[in-house]
CSV table of C-alpha atoms in Angstrom, one decimal:
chain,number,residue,atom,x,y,z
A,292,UNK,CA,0.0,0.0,0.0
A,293,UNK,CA,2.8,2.2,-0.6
A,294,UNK,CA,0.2,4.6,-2.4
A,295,UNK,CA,-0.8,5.5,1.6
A,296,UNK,CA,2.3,5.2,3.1
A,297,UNK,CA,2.2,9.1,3.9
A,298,UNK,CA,-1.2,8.4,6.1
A,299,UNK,CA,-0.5,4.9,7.2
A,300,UNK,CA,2.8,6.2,9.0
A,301,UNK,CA,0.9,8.6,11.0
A,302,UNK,CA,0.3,8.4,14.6
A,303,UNK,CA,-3.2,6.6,15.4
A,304,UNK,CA,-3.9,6.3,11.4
A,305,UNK,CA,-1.9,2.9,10.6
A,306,UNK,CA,-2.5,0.0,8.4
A,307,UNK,CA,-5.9,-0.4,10.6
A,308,UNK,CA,-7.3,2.8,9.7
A,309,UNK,CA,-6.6,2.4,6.0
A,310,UNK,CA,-8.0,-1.2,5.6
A,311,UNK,CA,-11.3,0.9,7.1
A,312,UNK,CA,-11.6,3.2,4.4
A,313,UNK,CA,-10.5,0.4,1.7
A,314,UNK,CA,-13.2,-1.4,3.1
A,315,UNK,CA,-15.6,1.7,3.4
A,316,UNK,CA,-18.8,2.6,0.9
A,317,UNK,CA,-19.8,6.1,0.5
A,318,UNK,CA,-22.4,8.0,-1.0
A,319,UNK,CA,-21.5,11.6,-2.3
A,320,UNK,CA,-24.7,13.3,-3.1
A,321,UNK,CA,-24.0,16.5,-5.3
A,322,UNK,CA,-21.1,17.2,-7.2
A,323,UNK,CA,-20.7,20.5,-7.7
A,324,UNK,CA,-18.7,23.3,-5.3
A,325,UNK,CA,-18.2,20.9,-2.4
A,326,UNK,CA,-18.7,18.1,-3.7
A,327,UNK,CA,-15.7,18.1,-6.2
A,328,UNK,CA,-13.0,18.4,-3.0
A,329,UNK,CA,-15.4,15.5,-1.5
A,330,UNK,CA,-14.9,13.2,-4.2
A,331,UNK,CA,-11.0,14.1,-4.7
A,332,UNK,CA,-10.2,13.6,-1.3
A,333,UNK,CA,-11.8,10.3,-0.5
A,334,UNK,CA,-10.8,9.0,-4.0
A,335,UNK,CA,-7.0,9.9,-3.0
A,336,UNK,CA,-6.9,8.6,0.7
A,337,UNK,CA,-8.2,5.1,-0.6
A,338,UNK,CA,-12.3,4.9,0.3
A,339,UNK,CA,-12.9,1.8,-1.3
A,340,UNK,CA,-16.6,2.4,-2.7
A,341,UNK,CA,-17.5,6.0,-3.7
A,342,UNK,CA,-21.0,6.4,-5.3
A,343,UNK,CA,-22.2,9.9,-6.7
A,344,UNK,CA,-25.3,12.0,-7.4
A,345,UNK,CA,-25.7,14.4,-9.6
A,346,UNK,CA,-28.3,15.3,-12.8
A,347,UNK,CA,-26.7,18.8,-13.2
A,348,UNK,CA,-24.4,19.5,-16.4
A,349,UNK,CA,-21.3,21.6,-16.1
A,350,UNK,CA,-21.5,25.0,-16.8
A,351,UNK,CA,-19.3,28.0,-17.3
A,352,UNK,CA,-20.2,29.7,-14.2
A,353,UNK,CA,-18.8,26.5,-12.3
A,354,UNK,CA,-15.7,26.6,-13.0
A,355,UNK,CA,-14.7,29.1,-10.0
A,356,UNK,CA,-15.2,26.6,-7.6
A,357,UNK,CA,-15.9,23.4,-9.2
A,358,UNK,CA,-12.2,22.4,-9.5
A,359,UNK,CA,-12.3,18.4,-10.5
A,360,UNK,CA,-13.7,19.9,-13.9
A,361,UNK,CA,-12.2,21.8,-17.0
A,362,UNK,CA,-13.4,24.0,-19.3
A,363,UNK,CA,-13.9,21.0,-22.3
A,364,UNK,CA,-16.3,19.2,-20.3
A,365,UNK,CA,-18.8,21.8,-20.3
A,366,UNK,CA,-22.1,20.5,-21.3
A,367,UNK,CA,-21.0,17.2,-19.8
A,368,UNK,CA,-22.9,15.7,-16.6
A,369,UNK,CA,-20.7,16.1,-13.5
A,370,UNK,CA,-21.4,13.0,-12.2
A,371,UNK,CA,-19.4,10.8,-15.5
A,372,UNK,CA,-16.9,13.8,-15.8
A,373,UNK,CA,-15.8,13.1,-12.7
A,374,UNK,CA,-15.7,9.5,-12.8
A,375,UNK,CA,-13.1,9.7,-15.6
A,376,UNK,CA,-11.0,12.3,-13.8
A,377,UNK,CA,-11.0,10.0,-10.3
A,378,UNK,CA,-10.2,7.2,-12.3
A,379,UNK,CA,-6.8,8.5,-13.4
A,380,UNK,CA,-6.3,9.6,-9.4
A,381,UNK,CA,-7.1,6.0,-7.9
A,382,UNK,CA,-8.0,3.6,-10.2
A,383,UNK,CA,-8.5,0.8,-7.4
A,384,UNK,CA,-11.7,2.6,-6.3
A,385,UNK,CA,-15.2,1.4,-7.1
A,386,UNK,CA,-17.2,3.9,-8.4
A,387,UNK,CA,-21.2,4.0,-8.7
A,388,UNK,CA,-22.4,6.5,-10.7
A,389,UNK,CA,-26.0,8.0,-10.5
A,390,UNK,CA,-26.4,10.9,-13.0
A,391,UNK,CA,-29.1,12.0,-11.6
A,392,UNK,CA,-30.9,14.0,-9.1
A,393,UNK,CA,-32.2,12.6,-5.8
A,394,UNK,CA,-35.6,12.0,-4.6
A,395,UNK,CA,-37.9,10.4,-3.0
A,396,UNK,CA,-38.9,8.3,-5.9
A,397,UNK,CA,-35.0,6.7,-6.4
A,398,UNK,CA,-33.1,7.5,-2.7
A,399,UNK,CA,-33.9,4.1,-0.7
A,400,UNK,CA,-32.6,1.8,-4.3
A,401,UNK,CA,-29.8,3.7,-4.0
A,402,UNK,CA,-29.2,4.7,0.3
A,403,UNK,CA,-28.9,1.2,1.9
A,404,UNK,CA,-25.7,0.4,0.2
A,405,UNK,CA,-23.3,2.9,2.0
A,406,UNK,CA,-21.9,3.1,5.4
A,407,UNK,CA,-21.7,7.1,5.4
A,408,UNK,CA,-23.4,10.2,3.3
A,409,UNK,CA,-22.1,13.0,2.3
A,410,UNK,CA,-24.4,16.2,1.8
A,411,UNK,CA,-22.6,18.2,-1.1
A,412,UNK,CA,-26.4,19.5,-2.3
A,413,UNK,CA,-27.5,23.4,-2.7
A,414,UNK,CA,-31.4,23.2,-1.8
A,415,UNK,CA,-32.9,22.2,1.3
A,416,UNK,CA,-35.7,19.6,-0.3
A,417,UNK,CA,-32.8,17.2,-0.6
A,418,UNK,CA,-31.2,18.2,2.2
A,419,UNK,CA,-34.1,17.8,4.3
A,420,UNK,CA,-34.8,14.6,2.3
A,421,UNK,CA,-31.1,12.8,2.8
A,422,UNK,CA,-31.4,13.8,6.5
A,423,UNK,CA,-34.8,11.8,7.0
A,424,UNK,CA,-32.9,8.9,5.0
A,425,UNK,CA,-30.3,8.7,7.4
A,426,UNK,CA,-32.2,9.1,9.9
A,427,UNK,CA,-34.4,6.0,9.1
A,428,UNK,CA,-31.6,3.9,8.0
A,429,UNK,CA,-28.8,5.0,10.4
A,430,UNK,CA,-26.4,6.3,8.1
A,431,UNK,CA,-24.4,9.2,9.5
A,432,UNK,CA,-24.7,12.1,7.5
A,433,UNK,CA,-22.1,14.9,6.6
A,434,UNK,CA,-23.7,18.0,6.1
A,435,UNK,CA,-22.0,20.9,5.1
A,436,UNK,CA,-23.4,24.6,3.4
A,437,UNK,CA,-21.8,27.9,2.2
A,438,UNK,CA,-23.1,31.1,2.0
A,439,UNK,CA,-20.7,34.3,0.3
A,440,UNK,CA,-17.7,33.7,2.9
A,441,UNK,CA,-19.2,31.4,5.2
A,442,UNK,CA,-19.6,27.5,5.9
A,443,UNK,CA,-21.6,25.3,8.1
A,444,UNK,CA,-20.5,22.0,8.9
A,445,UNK,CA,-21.7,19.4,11.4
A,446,UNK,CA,-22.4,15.2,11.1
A,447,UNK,CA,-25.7,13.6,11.9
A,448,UNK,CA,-27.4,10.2,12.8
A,449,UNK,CA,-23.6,9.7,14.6
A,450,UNK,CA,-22.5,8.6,17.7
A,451,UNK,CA,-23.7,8.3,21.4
A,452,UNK,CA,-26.1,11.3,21.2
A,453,UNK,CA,-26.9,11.3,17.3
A,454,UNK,CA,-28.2,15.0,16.3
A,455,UNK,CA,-30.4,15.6,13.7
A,456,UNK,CA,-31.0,18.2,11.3
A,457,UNK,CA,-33.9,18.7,12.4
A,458,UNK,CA,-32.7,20.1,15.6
A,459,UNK,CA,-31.2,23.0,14.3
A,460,UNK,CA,-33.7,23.7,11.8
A,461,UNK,CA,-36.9,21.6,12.4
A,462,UNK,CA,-39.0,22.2,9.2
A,463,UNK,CA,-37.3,23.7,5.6
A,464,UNK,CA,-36.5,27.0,5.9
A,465,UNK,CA,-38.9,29.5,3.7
A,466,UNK,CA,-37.5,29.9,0.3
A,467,UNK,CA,-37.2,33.4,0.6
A,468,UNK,CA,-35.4,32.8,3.4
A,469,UNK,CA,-32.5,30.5,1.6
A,470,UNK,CA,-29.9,32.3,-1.0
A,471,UNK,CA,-28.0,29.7,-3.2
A,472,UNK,CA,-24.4,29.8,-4.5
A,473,UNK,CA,-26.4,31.7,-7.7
A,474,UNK,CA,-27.9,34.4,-6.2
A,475,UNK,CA,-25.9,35.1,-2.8
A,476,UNK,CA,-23.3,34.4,-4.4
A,477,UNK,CA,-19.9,32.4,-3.1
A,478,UNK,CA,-16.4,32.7,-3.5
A,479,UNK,CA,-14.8,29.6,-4.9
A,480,UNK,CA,-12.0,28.8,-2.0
A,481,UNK,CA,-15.0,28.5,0.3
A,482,UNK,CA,-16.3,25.8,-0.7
A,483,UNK,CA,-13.1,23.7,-1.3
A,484,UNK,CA,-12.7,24.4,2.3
A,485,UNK,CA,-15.8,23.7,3.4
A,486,UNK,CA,-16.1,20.0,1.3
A,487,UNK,CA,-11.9,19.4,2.6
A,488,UNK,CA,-13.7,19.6,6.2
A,489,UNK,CA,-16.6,17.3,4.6
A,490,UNK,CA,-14.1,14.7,3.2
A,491,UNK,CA,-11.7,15.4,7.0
A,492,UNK,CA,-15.2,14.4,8.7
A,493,UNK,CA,-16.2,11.2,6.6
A,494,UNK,CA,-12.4,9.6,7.3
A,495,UNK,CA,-13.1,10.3,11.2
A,496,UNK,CA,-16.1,8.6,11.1
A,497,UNK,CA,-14.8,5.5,9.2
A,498,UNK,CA,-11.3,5.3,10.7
A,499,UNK,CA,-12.4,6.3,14.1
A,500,UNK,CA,-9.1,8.3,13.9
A,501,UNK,CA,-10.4,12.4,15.7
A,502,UNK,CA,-13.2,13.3,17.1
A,503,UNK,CA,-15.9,13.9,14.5
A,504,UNK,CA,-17.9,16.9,14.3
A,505,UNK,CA,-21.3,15.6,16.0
A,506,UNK,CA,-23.6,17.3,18.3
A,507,UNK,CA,-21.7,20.6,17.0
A,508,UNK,CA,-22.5,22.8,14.5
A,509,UNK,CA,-18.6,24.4,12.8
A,510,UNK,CA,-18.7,27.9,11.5
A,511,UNK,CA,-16.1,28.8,9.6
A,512,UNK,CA,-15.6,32.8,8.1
A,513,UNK,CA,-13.3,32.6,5.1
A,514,UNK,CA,-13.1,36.7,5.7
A,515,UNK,CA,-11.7,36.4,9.1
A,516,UNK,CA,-10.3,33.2,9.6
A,517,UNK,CA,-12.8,32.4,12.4
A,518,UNK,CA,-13.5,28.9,13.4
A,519,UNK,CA,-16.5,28.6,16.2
A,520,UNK,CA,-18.2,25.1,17.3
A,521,UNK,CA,-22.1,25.9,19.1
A,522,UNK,CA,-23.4,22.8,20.5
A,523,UNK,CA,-26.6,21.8,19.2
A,524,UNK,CA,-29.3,21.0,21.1
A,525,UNK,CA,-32.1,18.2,21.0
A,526,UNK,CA,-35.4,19.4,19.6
A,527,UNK,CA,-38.9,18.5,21.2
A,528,UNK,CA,-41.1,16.9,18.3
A,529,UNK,CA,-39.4,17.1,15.7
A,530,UNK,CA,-40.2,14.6,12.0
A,531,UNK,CA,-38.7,11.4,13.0
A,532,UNK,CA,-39.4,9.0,10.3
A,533,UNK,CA,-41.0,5.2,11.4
A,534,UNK,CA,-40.7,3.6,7.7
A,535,UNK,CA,-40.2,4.9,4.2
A,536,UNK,CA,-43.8,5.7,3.9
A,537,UNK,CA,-43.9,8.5,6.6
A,538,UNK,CA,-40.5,9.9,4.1
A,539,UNK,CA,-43.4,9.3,0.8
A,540,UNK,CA,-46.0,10.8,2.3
A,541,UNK,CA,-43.5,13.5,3.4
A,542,UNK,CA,-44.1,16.8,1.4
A,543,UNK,CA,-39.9,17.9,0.7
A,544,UNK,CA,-41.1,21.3,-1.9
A,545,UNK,CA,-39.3,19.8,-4.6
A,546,UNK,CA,-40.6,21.2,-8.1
A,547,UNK,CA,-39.1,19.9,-11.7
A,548,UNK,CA,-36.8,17.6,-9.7
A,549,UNK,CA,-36.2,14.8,-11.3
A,550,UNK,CA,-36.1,15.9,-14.8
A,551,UNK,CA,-32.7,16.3,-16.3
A,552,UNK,CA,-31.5,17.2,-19.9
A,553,UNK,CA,-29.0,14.7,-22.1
A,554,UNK,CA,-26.1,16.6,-24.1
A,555,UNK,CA,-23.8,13.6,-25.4
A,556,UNK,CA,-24.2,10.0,-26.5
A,557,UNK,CA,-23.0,8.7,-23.6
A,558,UNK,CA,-25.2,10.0,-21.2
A,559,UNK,CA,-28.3,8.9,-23.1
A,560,UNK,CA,-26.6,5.4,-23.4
A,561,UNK,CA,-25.9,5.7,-19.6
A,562,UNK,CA,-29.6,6.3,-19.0
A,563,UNK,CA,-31.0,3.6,-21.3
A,564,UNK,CA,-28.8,1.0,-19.3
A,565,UNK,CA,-31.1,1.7,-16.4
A,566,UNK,CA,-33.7,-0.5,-15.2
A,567,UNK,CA,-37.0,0.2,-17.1
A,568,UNK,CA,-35.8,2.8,-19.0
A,569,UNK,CA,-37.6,4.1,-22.5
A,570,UNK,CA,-37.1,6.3,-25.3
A,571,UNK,CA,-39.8,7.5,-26.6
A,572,UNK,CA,-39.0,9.3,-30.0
A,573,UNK,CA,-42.0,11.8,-30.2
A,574,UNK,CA,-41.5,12.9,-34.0
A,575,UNK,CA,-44.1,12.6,-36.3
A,576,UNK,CA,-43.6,8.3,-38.0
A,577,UNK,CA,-42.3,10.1,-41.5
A,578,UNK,CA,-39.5,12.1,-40.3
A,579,UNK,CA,-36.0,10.6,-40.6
A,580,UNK,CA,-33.5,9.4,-39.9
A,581,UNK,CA,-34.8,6.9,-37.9
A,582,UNK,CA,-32.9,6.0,-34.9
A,583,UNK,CA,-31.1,2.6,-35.0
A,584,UNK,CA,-29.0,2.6,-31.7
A,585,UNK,CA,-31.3,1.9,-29.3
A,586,UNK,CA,-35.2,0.5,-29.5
A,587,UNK,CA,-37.0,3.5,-29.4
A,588,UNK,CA,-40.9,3.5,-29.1
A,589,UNK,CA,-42.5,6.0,-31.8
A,590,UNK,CA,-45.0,7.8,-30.6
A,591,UNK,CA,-45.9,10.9,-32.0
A,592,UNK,CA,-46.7,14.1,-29.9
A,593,UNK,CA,-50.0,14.8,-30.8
A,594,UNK,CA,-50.2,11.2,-30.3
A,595,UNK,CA,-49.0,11.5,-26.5
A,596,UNK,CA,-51.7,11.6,-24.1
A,597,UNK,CA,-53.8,8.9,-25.3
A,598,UNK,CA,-51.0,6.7,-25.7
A,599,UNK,CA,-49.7,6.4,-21.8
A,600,UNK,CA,-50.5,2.7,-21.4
A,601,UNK,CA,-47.4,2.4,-23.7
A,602,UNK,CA,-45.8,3.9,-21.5
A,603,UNK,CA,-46.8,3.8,-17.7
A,604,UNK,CA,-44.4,0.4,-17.1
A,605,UNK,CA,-41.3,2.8,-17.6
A,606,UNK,CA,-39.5,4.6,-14.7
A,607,UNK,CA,-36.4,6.3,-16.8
A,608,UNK,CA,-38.0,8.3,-19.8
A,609,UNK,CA,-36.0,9.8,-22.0
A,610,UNK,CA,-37.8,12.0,-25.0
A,611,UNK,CA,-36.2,12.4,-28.5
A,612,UNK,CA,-37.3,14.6,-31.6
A,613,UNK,CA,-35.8,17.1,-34.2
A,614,UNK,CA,-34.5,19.1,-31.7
A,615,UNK,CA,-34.9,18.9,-28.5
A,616,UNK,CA,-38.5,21.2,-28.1
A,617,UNK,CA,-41.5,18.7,-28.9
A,618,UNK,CA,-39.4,16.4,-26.8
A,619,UNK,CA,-39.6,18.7,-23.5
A,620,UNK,CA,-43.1,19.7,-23.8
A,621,UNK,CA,-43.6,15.6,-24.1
A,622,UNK,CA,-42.0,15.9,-20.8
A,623,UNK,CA,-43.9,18.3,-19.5
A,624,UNK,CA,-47.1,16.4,-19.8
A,625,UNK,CA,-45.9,12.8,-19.2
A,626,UNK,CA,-44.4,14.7,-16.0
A,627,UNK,CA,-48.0,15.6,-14.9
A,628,UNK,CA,-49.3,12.2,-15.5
A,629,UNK,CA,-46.5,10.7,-13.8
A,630,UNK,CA,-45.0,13.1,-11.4
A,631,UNK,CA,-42.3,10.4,-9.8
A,632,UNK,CA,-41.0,9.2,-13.0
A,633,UNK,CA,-37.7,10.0,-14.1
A,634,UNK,CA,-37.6,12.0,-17.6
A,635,UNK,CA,-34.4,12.6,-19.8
A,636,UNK,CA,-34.5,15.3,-22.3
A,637,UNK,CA,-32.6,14.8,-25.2
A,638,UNK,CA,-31.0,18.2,-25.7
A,639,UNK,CA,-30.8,19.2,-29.5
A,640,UNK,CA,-32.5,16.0,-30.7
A,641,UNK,CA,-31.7,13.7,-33.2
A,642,UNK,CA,-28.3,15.5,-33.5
A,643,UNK,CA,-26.5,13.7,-30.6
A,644,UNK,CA,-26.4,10.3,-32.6
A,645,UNK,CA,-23.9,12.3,-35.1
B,159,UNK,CA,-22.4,43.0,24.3
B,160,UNK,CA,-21.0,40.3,22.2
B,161,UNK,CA,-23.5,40.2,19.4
B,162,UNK,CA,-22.3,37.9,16.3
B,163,UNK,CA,-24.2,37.6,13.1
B,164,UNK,CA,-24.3,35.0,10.3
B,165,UNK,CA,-25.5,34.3,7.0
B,166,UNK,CA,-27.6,37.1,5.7
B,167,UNK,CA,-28.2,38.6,9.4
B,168,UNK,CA,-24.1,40.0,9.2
B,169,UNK,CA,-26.0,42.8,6.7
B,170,UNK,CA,-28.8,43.3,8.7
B,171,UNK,CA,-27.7,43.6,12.6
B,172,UNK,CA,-24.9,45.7,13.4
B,173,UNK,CA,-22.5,44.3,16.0
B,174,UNK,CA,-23.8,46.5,18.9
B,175,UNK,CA,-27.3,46.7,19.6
B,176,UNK,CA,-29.3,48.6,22.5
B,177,UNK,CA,-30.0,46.1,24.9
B,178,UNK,CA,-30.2,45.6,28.1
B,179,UNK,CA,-29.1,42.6,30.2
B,180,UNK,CA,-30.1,40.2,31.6
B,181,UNK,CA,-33.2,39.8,29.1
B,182,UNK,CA,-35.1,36.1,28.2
B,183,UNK,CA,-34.5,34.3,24.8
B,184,UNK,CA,-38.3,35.4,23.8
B,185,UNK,CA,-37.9,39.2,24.7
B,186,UNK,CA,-34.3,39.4,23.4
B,187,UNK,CA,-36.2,38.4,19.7
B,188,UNK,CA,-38.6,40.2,20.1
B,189,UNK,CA,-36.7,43.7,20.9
B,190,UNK,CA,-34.5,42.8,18.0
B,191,UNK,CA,-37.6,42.1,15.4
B,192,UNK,CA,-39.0,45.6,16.3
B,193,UNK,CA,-35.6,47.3,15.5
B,194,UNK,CA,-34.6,45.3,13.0
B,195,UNK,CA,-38.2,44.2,11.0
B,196,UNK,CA,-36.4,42.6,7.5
B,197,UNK,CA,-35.2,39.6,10.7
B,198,UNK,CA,-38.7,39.4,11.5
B,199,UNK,CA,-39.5,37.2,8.4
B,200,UNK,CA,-36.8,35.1,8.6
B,201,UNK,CA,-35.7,32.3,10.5
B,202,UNK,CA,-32.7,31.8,12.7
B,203,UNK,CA,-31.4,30.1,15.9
B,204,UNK,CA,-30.3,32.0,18.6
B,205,UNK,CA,-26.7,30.7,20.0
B,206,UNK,CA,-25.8,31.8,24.1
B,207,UNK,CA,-22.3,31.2,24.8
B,208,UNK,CA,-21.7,29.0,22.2
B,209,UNK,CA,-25.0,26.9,22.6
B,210,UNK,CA,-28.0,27.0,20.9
B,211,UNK,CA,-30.5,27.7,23.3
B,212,UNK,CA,-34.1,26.0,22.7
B,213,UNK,CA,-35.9,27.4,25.7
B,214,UNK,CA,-37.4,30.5,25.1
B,215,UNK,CA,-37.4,31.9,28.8
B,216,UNK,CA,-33.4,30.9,29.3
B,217,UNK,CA,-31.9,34.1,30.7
B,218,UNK,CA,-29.1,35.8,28.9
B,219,UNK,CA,-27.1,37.4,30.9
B,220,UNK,CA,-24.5,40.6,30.6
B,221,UNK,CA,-21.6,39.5,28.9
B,222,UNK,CA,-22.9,37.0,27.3
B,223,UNK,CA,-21.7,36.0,23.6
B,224,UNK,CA,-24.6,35.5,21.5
B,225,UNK,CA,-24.8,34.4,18.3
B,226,UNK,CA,-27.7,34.9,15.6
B,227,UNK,CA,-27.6,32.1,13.2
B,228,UNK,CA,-29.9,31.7,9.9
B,229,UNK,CA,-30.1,28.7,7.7
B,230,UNK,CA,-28.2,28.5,3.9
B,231,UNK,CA,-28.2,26.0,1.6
B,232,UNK,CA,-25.3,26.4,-0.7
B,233,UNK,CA,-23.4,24.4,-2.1
């Protein structure tokens, strides 16, 4: 293992501590500002099974702080981009890649698998959702978020006297009360700091190696260098989840969730690998060329509505058509028929098989 | 006093308010919602001495280092 030889030397790390993360699962949801340090840093110090969420595409406007990802893979989703970038750090890691967003409809196929979750997201519906997960399942849960110059960071569902998020904030916070990173704004440093104190937390809490950050809510000012730790304290009555249907029935404000768009080939050849997935080609039956890589069902837009039971057996949906605009108002109205179904839109049409 | 703000509430309180100690969680909000009405509509949790405090009555007391601390979501 001369790869970790600098960590396995250390005082209280040792082989013992690195056989735990070789042997360790976990789930990175988000992969964005700090989820990018996240991955890095658990991909280089040797966590055996990393999975990662993510339905968001790179963008320009990413770049600042999004530092696993360069300026070619815009376009690209984050979650595959930064798979092949990992791969070239540690290639002995097991990846699991879910290009996709979170929600209640997909997070208990993919949860029960990991031993530790990392909260790398930038809206409280997952947030709020991941936190009632763990809570159910027992997963600890490092939760991190970054506001202009400052971070929060704290673990829950850890430890003697597990905290919960619920404790600090009991229901999600009013949206006008919650700036994200694109209207408050963030500086790019913060949040490699803030998901470095993510990744620092998740190898406590596998290795057993520090004292990980439960029952304490770290405050960290990237402006003045100020590091403060307020206990938390147990709320009365707060949601405690008894089963996965009390997290169902559970109303999280997510809107337009779980629809993502396709750019490339691979993505769309990604998505088709999933179980029950579909592509539903929604151009009129004369227009060509007609698509030969995958089985496509034909069914033309005006055609749609009455044609669901063609459909309703699918859980992945991806829409195709000239370009990419009869395809996304498909979406829109299989989304209202089926508003926990996954839907795929493929961006610029028939183009991405050139 | 020893008045730190987070989050959005570092543009909205100033680091010195006029208050007088010792004052109860409850009345301590609600003398800083009628200064300061934006904080009114939004929610925070109020830290004493490096605790966040759930009761509402708990006494703060002079000298005390509070902390006002509002929820984000970034990320």
């Amino acid at each position: 293992m001369k790869r970790y030889l600098r960590q396995t030397i250390l005082p209280q790390f040792g082989i013992e501590a690195q056989k735990k993360l070789l042997a360790a699962k976990v789930l990175v949801v988000g992969a964005g500002g700090l989820g990018c340090p996240v991955l890095q840093y658990l991909t280089a110090a040797g966590v055996g099974t990393i999975g990662m969420a993510d339905g968001d595409t790179i963008d320009l406007s990413n770049l600042h702080r999004q530092v696993l990802f360069s300026q070619e893979d815009i376009g690209y989703n984050k979650t595959i981009v930064a798979h092949k970038k990992l791969l070239l750090l540690n290639s002995d890691v097991q990846f699991n890649l879910y290009p996709f967003d979170l929600d209640p409809s997909n997070l208990f196929e993919v949860l029960p698998a990991y031993d530790v979750v990392v909260d790398c997201t930038d809206n409280f519906s997952i947030r709020y959702l991941l936190n009632d997960g763990c809570a159910l399942l027992n997963k600890p849960l490092v939760f991190a978020s970054i506001f202009q110059y400052e971070a929060q960071v704290s673990v829950f569902h850890f430890g003697h006297l597990p905290f919960n998020l619920r404790d600090l904030f009991a229901e999600i916070p009013n949206k006008k009360a919650i700036p994200n990173c694109a209207e408050a704004g963030v500086l790019g440093v913060l949040a490699g700091i803030a998901g470095t104190f993510q990744a620092n937390e998740v190898i406590k809490i596998i290795t057993g190696c520090g004292t990980p950050c439960t029952g304490k809510l770290l405050l960290y000012n990237s402006q003045e260098n100020s590091i403060e730790q307020i206990s938390l304290t147990k709320a009365k009555n707060i949601f405690i989840p008894k089963n996965k249907e009390d997290i169902l029935r559970k109303e999280y404000q997510f809107s337009c969730k779980n629809i993502n768009s396709i750019y490339h080939l691979d993505e769309l050849i990604k998505v088709m690998t999933f179980d029950n997935a579909a592509l539903i080609d929604v151009r009129n039956l004369t227009e060509t060329p007609a698509i030969i890589k995958f089985q496509s069902i034909q069914i033309p837009l005006p055609l749609l509505e009455q044609s669901l039971d063609r459909i309703k057996a699918f859980n992945h949906i991806a829409c195709i058509c000239q370009s990419g605009i009869r395809s996304a108002k498909a979406i829109e109205l299989l989304q209202n028929h089926y508003p926990d179904k996954h839907f795929y839109n493929v961006h610029g049409g028939i183009e991405i098989f050139k | 006093m020893n008045l730190k703000s987070f989050g959005r509430i570092r543009d909205i309180v100033p680091q010195e308010v006029a208050i007088a100690f010792p004052i109860s969680v409850k009345t301590f909000r609600e003398k800083l919602e009628a200064d300061f009405s934006v904080l009114a509509a939004m929610e925070y949790r109020i830290a004493v001495n490096e605790e966040i405090i759930s009761d509402e009555d708990f006494v703060i007391e002079e000298n005390a280092v509070i902390a006002l601390l509002p929820p984000f979501s970034g990320g």
